[in-house]
Amino acid sequence: MTTSSGAPVRIDTSGNGILINWGEPGSTTAGMAEMLSTALTVSLQSGVPAYPLVEELLHLRFVPDGPTGDPLVPSAASVADHVARRLAFDRLGPAELQKLGLSGSDSAWPDAYASGSGT
């Protein structure tokens, strides 16, 4: 997934916090990404389970959307959807993934990016 300027969106949910790099430093987009990163990080560090966070962000649709360049989440409906899928992959078990509809025999993310563009 890339921004309108062609810069890639980078997401890391594997550590102790959530990091989202999106947009030019100082831009509204970068600020919103930092705000989401901070809110998710503080939530997880305060004991909020990952499942309800994933459930709320999953399938949100807005641009940029589409191919991500991320082998674990090949495509997503938005940056929020991409974050939710990475968070799910890194923090949820098989039963929770299945409950969210994120498990299948062909791909870890068979429902990702089912239609053209964000709304």
Short mmCIF file of C-alpha atoms in Angstrom, two decimals:
data_model
loop_
_atom_site.label_atom_id
_atom_site.label_comp_id
_atom_site.label_asym_id
_atom_site.label_seq_id
_atom_site.Cartn_x
_atom_site.Cartn_y
_atom_site.Cartn_z
CA MET A 1 0.00 0.00 0.00
CA THR A 2 1.39 3.39 -0.91
CA THR A 3 0.28 6.95 -0.28
CA SER A 4 -0.80 9.29 -3.06
CA SER A 5 2.82 10.47 -3.29
CA GLY A 6 3.97 6.87 -3.81
CA ALA A 7 5.58 6.53 -0.36
CA PRO A 8 4.97 3.14 1.24
CA VAL A 9 2.90 2.78 4.39
CA ARG A 10 4.93 0.90 7.00
CA ILE A 11 3.29 -0.95 9.88
CA ASP A 12 4.96 -2.88 12.71
CA THR A 13 2.87 -4.60 15.37
CA SER A 14 5.42 -7.18 16.47
CA GLY A 15 7.09 -5.28 19.30
CA ASN A 16 5.82 -3.82 22.55
CA GLY A 17 4.02 -1.05 20.67
CA ILE A 18 2.35 -0.31 17.37
CA LEU A 19 4.29 1.72 14.81
CA ILE A 20 2.62 3.23 11.74
CA ASN A 21 4.65 5.33 9.30
CA TRP A 22 2.31 7.00 6.85
CA GLY A 23 2.72 10.36 5.14
CA GLU A 24 5.28 13.13 5.24
CA PRO A 25 6.56 14.11 8.69
CA GLY A 26 4.48 16.98 10.04
CA SER A 27 1.53 16.25 7.73
CA THR A 28 -2.02 15.60 8.90
CA THR A 29 -1.76 12.02 7.66
CA ALA A 30 1.44 11.40 9.63
CA GLY A 31 -0.14 12.96 12.70
CA MET A 32 -3.24 10.79 12.43
CA ALA A 33 -1.05 7.69 12.01
CA GLU A 34 0.97 8.66 15.08
CA MET A 35 -2.23 9.25 17.03
CA LEU A 36 -3.56 5.79 16.09
CA SER A 37 -0.19 4.22 16.93
CA THR A 38 -0.16 5.89 20.34
CA ALA A 39 -3.78 5.00 21.15
CA LEU A 40 -3.26 1.35 20.22
CA THR A 41 0.07 1.12 22.06
CA VAL A 42 -1.31 2.66 25.27
CA SER A 43 -4.40 0.44 25.04
CA LEU A 44 -2.36 -2.75 24.68
CA GLN A 45 0.13 -1.73 27.38
CA SER A 46 -2.79 -0.95 29.72
CA GLY A 47 -4.17 -4.46 29.35
CA VAL A 48 -6.81 -4.01 26.66
CA PRO A 49 -6.98 -7.30 24.74
CA ALA A 50 -6.02 -7.14 21.07
CA TYR A 51 -9.23 -8.84 19.91
CA PRO A 52 -11.67 -5.90 20.40
CA LEU A 53 -9.16 -3.50 18.85
CA VAL A 54 -8.80 -5.74 15.79
CA GLU A 55 -12.56 -6.20 15.61
CA GLU A 56 -13.15 -2.42 15.47
CA LEU A 57 -10.47 -1.63 12.88
CA LEU A 58 -10.97 -4.65 10.62
CA HIS A 59 -12.63 -3.92 7.26
CA LEU A 60 -12.60 -0.11 7.61
CA ARG A 61 -12.39 1.18 4.04
CA PHE A 62 -10.58 4.33 2.91
CA VAL A 63 -7.62 5.19 0.70
CA PRO A 64 -4.91 4.20 0.45
CA ASP A 65 -6.06 0.64 -0.07
CA GLY A 66 -4.97 -2.35 -2.11
CA PRO A 67 -1.68 -4.23 -2.30
CA THR A 68 0.52 -3.69 0.75
CA GLY A 69 3.87 -5.25 -0.08
CA ASP A 70 3.50 -7.10 3.24
CA PRO A 71 3.77 -10.88 2.76
CA LEU A 72 1.57 -11.55 5.81
CA VAL A 73 -1.15 -9.14 4.67
CA PRO A 74 -0.88 -8.94 0.88
CA SER A 75 -3.71 -6.43 0.53
CA ALA A 76 -5.97 -4.39 2.77
CA ALA A 77 -9.04 -2.16 2.58
CA SER A 78 -7.24 0.73 4.36
CA VAL A 79 -4.34 1.49 6.65
CA ALA A 80 -6.61 0.71 9.64
CA ASP A 81 -7.54 -2.63 8.07
CA HIS A 82 -3.84 -3.39 7.48
CA VAL A 83 -3.02 -2.53 11.12
CA ALA A 84 -5.89 -4.74 12.34
CA ARG A 85 -4.73 -7.68 10.23
CA ARG A 86 -1.10 -7.35 11.40
CA LEU A 87 -2.23 -7.01 15.00
CA ALA A 88 -4.42 -10.10 14.60
CA PHE A 89 -1.59 -12.09 13.07
CA ASP A 90 0.87 -11.06 15.79
CA ARG A 91 -1.39 -11.22 18.86
CA LEU A 92 -4.40 -13.54 18.30
CA GLY A 93 -4.70 -17.30 18.36
CA PRO A 94 -6.26 -19.54 15.71
CA ALA A 95 -9.71 -19.60 17.36
CA GLU A 96 -9.88 -15.80 17.52
CA LEU A 97 -8.69 -15.49 13.91
CA GLN A 98 -11.39 -17.92 12.81
CA LYS A 99 -14.05 -16.03 14.79
CA LEU A 100 -13.07 -12.86 12.91
CA GLY A 101 -13.16 -14.71 9.58
CA LEU A 102 -9.42 -14.35 9.11
CA SER A 103 -8.51 -17.97 8.61
CA GLY A 104 -8.72 -20.16 5.58
CA SER A 105 -6.92 -22.91 3.76
CA ASP A 106 -5.71 -20.78 0.82
CA SER A 107 -4.43 -17.72 2.64
CA ALA A 108 -4.12 -16.27 6.11
CA TRP A 109 -6.20 -13.32 4.81
CA PRO A 110 -8.68 -14.65 2.21
CA ASP A 111 -11.07 -11.72 2.69
CA ALA A 112 -8.52 -8.93 2.30
CA TYR A 113 -9.29 -6.29 -0.29
CA ALA A 114 -12.35 -7.92 -1.81
CA SER A 115 -13.31 -4.88 -3.91
CA GLY A 116 -11.67 -2.05 -5.85
CA SER A 117 -11.14 1.08 -3.79
CA GLY A 118 -11.98 2.58 -0.42
CA THR A 119 -15.18 4.45 0.20
#
